[in-house]
mmCIF file of C-alpha atoms and ligand atoms in Angstrom:
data_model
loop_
_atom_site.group_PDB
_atom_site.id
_atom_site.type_symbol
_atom_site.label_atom_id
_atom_site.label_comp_id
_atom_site.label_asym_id
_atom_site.label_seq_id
_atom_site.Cartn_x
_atom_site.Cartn_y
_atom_site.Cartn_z
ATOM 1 C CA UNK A 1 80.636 28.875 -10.716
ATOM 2 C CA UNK A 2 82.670 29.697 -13.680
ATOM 3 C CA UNK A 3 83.202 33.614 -14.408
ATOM 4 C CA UNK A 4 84.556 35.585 -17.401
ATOM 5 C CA UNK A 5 85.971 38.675 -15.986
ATOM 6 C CA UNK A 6 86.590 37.535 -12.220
ATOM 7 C CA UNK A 7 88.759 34.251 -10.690
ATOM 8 C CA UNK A 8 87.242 33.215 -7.494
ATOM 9 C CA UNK A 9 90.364 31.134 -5.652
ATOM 10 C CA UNK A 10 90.467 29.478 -2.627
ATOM 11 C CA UNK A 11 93.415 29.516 -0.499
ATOM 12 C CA UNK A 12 92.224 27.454 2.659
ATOM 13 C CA UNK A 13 89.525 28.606 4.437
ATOM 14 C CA UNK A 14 90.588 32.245 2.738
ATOM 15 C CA UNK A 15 88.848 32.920 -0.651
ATOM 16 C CA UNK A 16 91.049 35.647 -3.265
ATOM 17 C CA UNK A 17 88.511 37.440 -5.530
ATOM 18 C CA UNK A 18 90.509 38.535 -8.265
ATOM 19 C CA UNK A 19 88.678 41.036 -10.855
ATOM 20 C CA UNK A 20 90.241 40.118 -14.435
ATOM 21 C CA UNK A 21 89.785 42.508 -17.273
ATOM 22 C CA UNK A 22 93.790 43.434 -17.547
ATOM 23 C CA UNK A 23 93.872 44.301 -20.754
ATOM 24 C CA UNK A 24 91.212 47.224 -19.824
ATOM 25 C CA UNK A 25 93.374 47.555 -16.352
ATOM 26 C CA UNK A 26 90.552 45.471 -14.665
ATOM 27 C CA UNK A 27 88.098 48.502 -15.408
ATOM 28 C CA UNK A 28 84.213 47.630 -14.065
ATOM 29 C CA UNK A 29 81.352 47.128 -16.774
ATOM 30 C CA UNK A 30 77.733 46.278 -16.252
ATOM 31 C CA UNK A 31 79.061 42.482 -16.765
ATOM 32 C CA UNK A 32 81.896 42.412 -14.633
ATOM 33 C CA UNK A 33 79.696 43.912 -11.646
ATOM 34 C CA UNK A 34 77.003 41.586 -12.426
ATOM 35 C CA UNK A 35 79.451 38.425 -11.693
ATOM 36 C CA UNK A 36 81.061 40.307 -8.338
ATOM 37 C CA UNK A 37 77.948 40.227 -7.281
ATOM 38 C CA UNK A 38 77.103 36.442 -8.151
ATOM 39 C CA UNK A 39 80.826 36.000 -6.711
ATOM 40 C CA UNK A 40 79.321 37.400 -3.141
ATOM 41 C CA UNK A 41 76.397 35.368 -2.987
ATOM 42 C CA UNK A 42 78.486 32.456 -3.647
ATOM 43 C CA UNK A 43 80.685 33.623 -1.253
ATOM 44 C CA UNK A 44 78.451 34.495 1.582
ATOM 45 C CA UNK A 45 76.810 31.342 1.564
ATOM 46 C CA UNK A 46 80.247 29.383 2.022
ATOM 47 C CA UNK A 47 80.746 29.118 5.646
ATOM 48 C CA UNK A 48 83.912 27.452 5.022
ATOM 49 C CA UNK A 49 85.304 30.647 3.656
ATOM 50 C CA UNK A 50 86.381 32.855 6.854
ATOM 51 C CA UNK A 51 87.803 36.004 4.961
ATOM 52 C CA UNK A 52 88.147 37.097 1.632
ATOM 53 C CA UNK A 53 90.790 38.847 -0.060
ATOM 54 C CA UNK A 54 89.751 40.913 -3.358
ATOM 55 C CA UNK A 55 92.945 42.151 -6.088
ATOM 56 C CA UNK A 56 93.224 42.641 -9.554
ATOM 57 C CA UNK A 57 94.831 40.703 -12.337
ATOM 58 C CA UNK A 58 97.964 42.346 -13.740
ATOM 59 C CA UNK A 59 101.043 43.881 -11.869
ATOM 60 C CA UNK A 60 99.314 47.752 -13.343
ATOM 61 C CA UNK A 61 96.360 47.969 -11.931
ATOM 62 C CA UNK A 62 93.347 47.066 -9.165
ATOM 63 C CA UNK A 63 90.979 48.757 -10.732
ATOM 64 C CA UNK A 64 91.216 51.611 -13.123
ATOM 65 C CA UNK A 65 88.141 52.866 -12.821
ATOM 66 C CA UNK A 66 84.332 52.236 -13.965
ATOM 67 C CA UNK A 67 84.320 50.928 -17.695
ATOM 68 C CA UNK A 68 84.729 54.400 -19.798
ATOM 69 C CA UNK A 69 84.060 52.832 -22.917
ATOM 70 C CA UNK A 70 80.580 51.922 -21.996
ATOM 71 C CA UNK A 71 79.876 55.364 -20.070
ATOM 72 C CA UNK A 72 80.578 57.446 -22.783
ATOM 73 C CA UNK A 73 77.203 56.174 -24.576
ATOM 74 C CA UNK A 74 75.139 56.526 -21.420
ATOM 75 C CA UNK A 75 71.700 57.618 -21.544
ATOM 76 C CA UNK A 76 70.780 59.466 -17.922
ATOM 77 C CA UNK A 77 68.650 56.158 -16.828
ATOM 78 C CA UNK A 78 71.548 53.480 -18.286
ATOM 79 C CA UNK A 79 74.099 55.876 -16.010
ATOM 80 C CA UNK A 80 71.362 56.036 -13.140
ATOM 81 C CA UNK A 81 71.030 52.075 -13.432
ATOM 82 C CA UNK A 82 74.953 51.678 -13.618
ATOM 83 C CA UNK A 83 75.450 53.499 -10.159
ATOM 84 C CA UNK A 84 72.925 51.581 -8.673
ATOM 85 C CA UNK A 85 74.232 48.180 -9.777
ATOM 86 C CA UNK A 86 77.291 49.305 -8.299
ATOM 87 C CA UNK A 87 75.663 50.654 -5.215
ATOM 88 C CA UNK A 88 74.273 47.254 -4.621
ATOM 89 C CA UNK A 89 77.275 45.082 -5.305
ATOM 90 C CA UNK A 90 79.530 47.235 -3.002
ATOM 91 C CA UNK A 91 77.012 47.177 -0.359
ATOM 92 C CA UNK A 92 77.124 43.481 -0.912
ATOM 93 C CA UNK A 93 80.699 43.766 -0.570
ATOM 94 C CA UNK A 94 80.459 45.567 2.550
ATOM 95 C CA UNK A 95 77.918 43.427 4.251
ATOM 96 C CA UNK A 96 79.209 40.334 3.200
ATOM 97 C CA UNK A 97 79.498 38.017 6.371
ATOM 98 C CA UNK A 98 82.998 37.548 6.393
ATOM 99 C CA UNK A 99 85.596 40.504 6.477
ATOM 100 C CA UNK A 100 87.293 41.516 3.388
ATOM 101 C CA UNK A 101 90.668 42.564 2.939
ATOM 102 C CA UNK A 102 91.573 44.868 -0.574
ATOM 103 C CA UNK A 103 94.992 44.079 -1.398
ATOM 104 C CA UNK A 104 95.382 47.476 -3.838
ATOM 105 C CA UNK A 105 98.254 46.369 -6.283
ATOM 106 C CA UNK A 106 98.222 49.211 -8.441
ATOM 107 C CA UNK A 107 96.032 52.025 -9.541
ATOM 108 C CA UNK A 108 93.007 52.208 -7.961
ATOM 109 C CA UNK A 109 91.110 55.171 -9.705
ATOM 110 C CA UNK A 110 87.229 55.938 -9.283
ATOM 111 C CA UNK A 111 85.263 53.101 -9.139
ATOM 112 C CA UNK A 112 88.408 51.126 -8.547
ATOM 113 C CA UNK A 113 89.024 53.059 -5.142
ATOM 114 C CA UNK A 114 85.070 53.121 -4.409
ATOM 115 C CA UNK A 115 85.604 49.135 -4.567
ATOM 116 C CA UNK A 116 88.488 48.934 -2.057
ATOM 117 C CA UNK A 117 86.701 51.356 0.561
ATOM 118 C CA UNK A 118 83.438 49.020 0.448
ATOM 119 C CA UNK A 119 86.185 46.269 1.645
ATOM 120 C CA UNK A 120 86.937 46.228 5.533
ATOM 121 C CA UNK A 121 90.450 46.858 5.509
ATOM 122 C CA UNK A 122 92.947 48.297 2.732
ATOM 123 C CA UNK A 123 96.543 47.554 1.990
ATOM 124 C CA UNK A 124 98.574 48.573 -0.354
ATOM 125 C CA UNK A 125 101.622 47.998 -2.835
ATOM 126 C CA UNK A 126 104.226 50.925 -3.473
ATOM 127 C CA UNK A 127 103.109 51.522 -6.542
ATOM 128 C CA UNK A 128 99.572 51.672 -6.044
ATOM 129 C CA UNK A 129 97.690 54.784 -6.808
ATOM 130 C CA UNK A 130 94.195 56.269 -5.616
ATOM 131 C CA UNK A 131 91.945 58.962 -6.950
ATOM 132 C CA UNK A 132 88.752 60.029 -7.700
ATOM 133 C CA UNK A 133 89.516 61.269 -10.978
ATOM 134 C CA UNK A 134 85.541 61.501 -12.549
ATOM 135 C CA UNK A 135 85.509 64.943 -12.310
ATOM 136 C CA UNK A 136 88.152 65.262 -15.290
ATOM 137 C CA UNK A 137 85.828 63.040 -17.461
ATOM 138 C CA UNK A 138 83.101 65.217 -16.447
ATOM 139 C CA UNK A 139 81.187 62.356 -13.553
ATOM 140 C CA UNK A 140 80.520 62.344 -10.388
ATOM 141 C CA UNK A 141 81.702 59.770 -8.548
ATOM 142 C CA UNK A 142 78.909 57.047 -8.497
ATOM 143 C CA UNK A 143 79.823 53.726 -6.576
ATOM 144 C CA UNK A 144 79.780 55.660 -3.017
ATOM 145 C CA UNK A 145 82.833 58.073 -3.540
ATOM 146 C CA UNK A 146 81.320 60.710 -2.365
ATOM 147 C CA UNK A 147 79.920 58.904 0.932
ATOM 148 C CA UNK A 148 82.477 56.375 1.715
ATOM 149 C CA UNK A 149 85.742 58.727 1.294
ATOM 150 C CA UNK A 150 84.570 61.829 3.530
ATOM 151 C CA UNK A 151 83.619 58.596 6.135
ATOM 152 C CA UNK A 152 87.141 57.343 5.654
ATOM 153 C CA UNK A 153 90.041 60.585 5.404
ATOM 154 C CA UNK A 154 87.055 63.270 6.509
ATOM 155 C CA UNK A 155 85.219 65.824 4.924
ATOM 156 C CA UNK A 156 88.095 68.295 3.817
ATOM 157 C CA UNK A 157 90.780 65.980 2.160
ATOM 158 C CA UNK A 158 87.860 63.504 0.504
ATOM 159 C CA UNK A 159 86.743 67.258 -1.065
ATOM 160 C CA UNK A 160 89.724 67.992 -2.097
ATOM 161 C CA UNK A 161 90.362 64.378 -4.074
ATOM 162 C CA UNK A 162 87.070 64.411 -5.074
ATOM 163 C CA UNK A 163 87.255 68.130 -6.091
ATOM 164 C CA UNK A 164 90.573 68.277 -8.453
ATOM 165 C CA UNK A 165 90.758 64.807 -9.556
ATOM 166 C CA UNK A 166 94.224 64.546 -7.913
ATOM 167 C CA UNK A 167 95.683 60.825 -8.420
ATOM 168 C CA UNK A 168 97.686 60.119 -4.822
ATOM 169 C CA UNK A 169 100.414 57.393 -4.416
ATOM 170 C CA UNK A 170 100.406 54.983 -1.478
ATOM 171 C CA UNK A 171 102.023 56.856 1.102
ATOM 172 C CA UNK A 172 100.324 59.521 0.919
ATOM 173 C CA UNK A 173 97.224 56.978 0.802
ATOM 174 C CA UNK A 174 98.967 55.471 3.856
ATOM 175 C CA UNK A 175 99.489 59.095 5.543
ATOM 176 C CA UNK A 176 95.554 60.156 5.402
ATOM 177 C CA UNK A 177 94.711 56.810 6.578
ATOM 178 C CA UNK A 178 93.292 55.249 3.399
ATOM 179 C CA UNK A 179 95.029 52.429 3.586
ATOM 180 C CA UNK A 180 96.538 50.668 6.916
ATOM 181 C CA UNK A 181 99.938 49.183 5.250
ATOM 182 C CA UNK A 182 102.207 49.897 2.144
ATOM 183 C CA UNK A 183 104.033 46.439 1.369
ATOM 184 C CA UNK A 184 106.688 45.962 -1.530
ATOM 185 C CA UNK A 185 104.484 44.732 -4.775
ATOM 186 C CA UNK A 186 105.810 41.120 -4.581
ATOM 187 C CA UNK A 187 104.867 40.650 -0.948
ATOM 188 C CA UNK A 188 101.548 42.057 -1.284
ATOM 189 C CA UNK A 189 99.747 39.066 -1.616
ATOM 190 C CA UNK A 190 101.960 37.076 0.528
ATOM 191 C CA UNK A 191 101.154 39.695 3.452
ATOM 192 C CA UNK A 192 97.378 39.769 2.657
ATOM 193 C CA UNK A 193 96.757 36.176 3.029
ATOM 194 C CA UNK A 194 98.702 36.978 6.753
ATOM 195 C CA UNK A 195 96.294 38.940 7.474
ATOM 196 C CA UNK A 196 93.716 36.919 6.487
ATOM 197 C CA UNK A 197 94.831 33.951 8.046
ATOM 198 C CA UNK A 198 95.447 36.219 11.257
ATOM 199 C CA UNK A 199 91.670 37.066 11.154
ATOM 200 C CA UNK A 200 90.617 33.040 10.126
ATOM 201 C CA UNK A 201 92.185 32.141 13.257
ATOM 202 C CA UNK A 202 89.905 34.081 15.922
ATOM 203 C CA UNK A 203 86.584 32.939 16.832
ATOM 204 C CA UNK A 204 84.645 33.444 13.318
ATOM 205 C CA UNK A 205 81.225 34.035 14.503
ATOM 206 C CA UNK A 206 82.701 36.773 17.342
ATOM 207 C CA UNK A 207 84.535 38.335 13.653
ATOM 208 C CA UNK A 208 81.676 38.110 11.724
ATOM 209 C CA UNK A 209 79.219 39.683 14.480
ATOM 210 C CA UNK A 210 81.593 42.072 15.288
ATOM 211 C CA UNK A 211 81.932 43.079 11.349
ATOM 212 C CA UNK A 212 78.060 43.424 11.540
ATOM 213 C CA UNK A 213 78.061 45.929 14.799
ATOM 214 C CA UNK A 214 81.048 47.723 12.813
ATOM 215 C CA UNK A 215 79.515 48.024 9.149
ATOM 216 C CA UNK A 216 75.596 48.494 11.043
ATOM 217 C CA UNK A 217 76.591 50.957 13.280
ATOM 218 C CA UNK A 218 78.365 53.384 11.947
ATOM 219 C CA UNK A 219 75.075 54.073 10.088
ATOM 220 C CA UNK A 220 73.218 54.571 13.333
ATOM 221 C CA UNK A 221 73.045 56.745 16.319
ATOM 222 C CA UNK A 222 75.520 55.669 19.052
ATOM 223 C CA UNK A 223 72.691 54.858 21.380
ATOM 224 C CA UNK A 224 71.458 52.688 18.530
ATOM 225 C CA UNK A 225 74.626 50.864 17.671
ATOM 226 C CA UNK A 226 75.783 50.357 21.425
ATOM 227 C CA UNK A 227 72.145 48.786 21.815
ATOM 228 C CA UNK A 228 73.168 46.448 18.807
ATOM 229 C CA UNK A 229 76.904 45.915 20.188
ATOM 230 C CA UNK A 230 74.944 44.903 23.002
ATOM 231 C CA UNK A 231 72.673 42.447 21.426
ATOM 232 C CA UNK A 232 75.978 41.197 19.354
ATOM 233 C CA UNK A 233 77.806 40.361 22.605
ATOM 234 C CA UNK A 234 75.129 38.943 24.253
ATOM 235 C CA UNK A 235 74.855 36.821 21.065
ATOM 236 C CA UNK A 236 78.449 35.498 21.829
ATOM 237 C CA UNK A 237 77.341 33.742 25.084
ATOM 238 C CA UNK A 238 75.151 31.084 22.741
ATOM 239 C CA UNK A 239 78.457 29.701 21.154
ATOM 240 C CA UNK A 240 80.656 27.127 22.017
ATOM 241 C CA UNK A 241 83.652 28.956 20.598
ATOM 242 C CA UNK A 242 82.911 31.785 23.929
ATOM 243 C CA UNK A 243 83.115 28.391 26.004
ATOM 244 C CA UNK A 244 86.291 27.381 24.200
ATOM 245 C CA UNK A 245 88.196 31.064 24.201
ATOM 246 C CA UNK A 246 87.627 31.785 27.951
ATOM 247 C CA UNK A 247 87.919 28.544 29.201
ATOM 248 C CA UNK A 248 91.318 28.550 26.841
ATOM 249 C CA UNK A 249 92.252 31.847 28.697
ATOM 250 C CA UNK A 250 91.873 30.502 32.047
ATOM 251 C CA UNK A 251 93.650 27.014 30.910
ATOM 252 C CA UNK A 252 96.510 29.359 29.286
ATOM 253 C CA UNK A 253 96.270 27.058 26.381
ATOM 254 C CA UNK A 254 95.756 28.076 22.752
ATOM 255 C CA UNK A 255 91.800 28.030 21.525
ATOM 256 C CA UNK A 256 90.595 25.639 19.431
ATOM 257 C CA UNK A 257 87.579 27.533 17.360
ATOM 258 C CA UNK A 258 85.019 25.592 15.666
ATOM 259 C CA UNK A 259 82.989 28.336 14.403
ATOM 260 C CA UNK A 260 79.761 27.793 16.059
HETATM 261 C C1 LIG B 301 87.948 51.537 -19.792
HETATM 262 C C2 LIG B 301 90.222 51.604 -19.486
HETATM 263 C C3 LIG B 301 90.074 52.272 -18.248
HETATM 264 C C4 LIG B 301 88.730 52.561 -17.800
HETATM 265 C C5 LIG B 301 92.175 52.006 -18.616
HETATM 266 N N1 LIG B 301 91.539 51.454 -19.656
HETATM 267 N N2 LIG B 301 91.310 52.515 -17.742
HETATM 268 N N3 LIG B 301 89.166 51.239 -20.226
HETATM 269 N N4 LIG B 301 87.712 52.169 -18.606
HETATM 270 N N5 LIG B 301 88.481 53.147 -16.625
HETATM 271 C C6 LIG B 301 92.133 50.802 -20.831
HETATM 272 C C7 LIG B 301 92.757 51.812 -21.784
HETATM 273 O O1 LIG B 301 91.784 52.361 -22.629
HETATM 274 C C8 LIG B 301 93.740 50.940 -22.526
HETATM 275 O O2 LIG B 301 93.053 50.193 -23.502
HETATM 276 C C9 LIG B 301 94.223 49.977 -21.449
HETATM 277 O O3 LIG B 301 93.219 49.970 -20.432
HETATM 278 C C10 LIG B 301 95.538 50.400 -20.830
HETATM 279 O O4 LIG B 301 95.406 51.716 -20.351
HETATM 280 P P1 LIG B 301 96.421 52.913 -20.756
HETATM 281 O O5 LIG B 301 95.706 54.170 -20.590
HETATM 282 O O6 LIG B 301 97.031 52.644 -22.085
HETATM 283 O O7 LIG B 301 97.524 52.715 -19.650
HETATM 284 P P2 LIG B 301 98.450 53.849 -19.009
HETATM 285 O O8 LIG B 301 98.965 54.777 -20.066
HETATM 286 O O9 LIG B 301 99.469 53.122 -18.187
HETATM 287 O O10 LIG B 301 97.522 54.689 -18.051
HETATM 288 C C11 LIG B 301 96.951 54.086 -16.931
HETATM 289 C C12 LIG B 301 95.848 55.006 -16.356
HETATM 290 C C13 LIG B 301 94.864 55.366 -17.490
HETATM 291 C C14 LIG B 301 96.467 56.264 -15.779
HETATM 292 C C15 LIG B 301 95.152 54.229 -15.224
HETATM 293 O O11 LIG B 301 94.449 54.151 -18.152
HETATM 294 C C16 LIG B 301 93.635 56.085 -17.020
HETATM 295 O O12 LIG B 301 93.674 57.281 -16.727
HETATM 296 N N6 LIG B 301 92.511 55.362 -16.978
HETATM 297 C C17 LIG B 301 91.235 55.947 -16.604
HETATM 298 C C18 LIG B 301 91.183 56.200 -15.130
HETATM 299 C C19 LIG B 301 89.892 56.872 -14.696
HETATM 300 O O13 LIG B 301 89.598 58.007 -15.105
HETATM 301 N N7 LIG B 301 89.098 56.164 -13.902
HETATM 302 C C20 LIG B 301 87.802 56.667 -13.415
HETATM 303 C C21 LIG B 301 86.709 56.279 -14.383
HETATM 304 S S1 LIG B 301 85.175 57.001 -13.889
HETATM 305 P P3 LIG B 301 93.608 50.040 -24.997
HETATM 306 O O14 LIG B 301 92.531 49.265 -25.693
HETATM 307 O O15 LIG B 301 93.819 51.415 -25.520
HETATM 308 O O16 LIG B 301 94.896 49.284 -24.824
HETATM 309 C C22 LIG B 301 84.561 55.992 -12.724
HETATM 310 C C23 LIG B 301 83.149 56.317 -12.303
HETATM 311 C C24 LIG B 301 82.622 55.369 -11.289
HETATM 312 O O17 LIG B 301 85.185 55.094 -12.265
HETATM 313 C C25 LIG B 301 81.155 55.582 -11.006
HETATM 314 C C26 LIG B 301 80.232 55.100 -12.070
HETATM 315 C C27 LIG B 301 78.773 55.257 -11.728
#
């Protein structure tokens, strides 16, 4: 499918979701969430596809934010309906089948860093910048901010960024454990799709079950989710690709995975 204010690229059996509104610093309107969220249906139905990288156009930005131009108008059910539609795409996001990897490449403000912590795994160029900055534009944070952050850095530093607005730069990103790497700008990319490829070469239905245990447990008790890690793993034992990584193992031979 052809989209406006998104490139959907294929790399492989990796797929690079790039959101591209530059000249607005990628920012998220009502249309550009509408066509992520075509984007992961597409994507989740492509068993071809084995991870997914998502970036934003430009060398300034991820994603600045939710669209400000088109908030400012909001009536309380249009802003109501906005969160939503961005509650439902990044849940999308986060339950897509195949892990996603948020290659941050600049600033990544509001609904920009909401975005990147609905992905599985963050990394990050030097000059890349997060915040939660709605407070100073009188929001709350609507696209999960206020759930997904105090899940990710805990209760006291997601306060404070969520409090004061403050704008943080990689490292410091890096030191509170929002992202996992800090790469120079021009390798970014290059060291995503490593990553990716690292991931497209295990066993893709052990990944994408163990994504699922990951993404539906942490919602659940841990009697719950060990009862579903156990139904996961028990899963395993129906594919060939269990046959093909043990028996590799004991053969000391690389695995061959089919994905099945
Ligand atoms: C709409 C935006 C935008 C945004 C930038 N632009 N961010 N447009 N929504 N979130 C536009 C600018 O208006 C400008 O357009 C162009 O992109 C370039 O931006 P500049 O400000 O000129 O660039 P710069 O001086 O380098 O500053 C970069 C910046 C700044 C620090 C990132 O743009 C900024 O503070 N942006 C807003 C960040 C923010 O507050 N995000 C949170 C939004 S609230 P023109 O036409 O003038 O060239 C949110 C809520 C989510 O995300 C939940 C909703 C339910």
């Amino acid at each position: 499918m052809e989209y406006t204010n998104l490139l959907l690229q294929h790399q492989g059996n990796i797929a690079v979701l790039t959101i591209n509104r530059p000249k607005a610093l990628n920012a998220l309107n009502s249309d550009t969430l509408s066509e992520l969220s075509a984007a992961l249906d597409e994507l989740g139905r492509d068993s071809s596809v084995k991870a997914v990288i998502v970036t934003g156009s430009g060398e300034k930005a991820f994603i600045a934010g939710a669209d400000i131009s088109q908030m400012k108008d909001f009536s309380p059910l249009e802003g109501r309906r906005f969160a939503q539609l961005g509650h439902a795409t990044f849940r999308k996001l986060e339950l897509l089948p195949q892990p996603v990897i948020a290659a941050v490449n600049g600033f990544a403000l509001g609904g920009g860093c909401e975005l990147s912590m609905a992905c599985d795994i963050r990394i990050a160029s030097e000059n890349a910048k997060f915040g939660q900055p709605e407070v100073t534009l009188g929001l709350t944070a609507g696209f999960g901010g206020t759930q997904r952050l105090p899940r990710l850095v805990g209760t006291g530093l997601a306060s404070e960024l969520l409090f004061t607005g403050d704008i943080i730069d990689a490292q410091e990103a890096y030191r509170i454990g929002l992202v996992n790497k800090v790469y120079p700008l021009e390798s970014l990319m290059e060291e995503a799709l490593k990553l990716a490829q690292r991931i497209a070469g295990r066993a893709p239905v052990a990944v994408q079950l163990t994504k699922s245990a990951i993404q539906r447990g942490i919602n659940l008790d841990l009697d719950s989710a060990q009862a579903y890690e156990a139904e996961v793993f028990g899963l395993t034992m129906s594919t060939s690709d269990r046959t093909e990584g043990c028996t590799a193992f004991v053969e000391k031979r690389k695995p061959n995975f089919e994905g099945r």
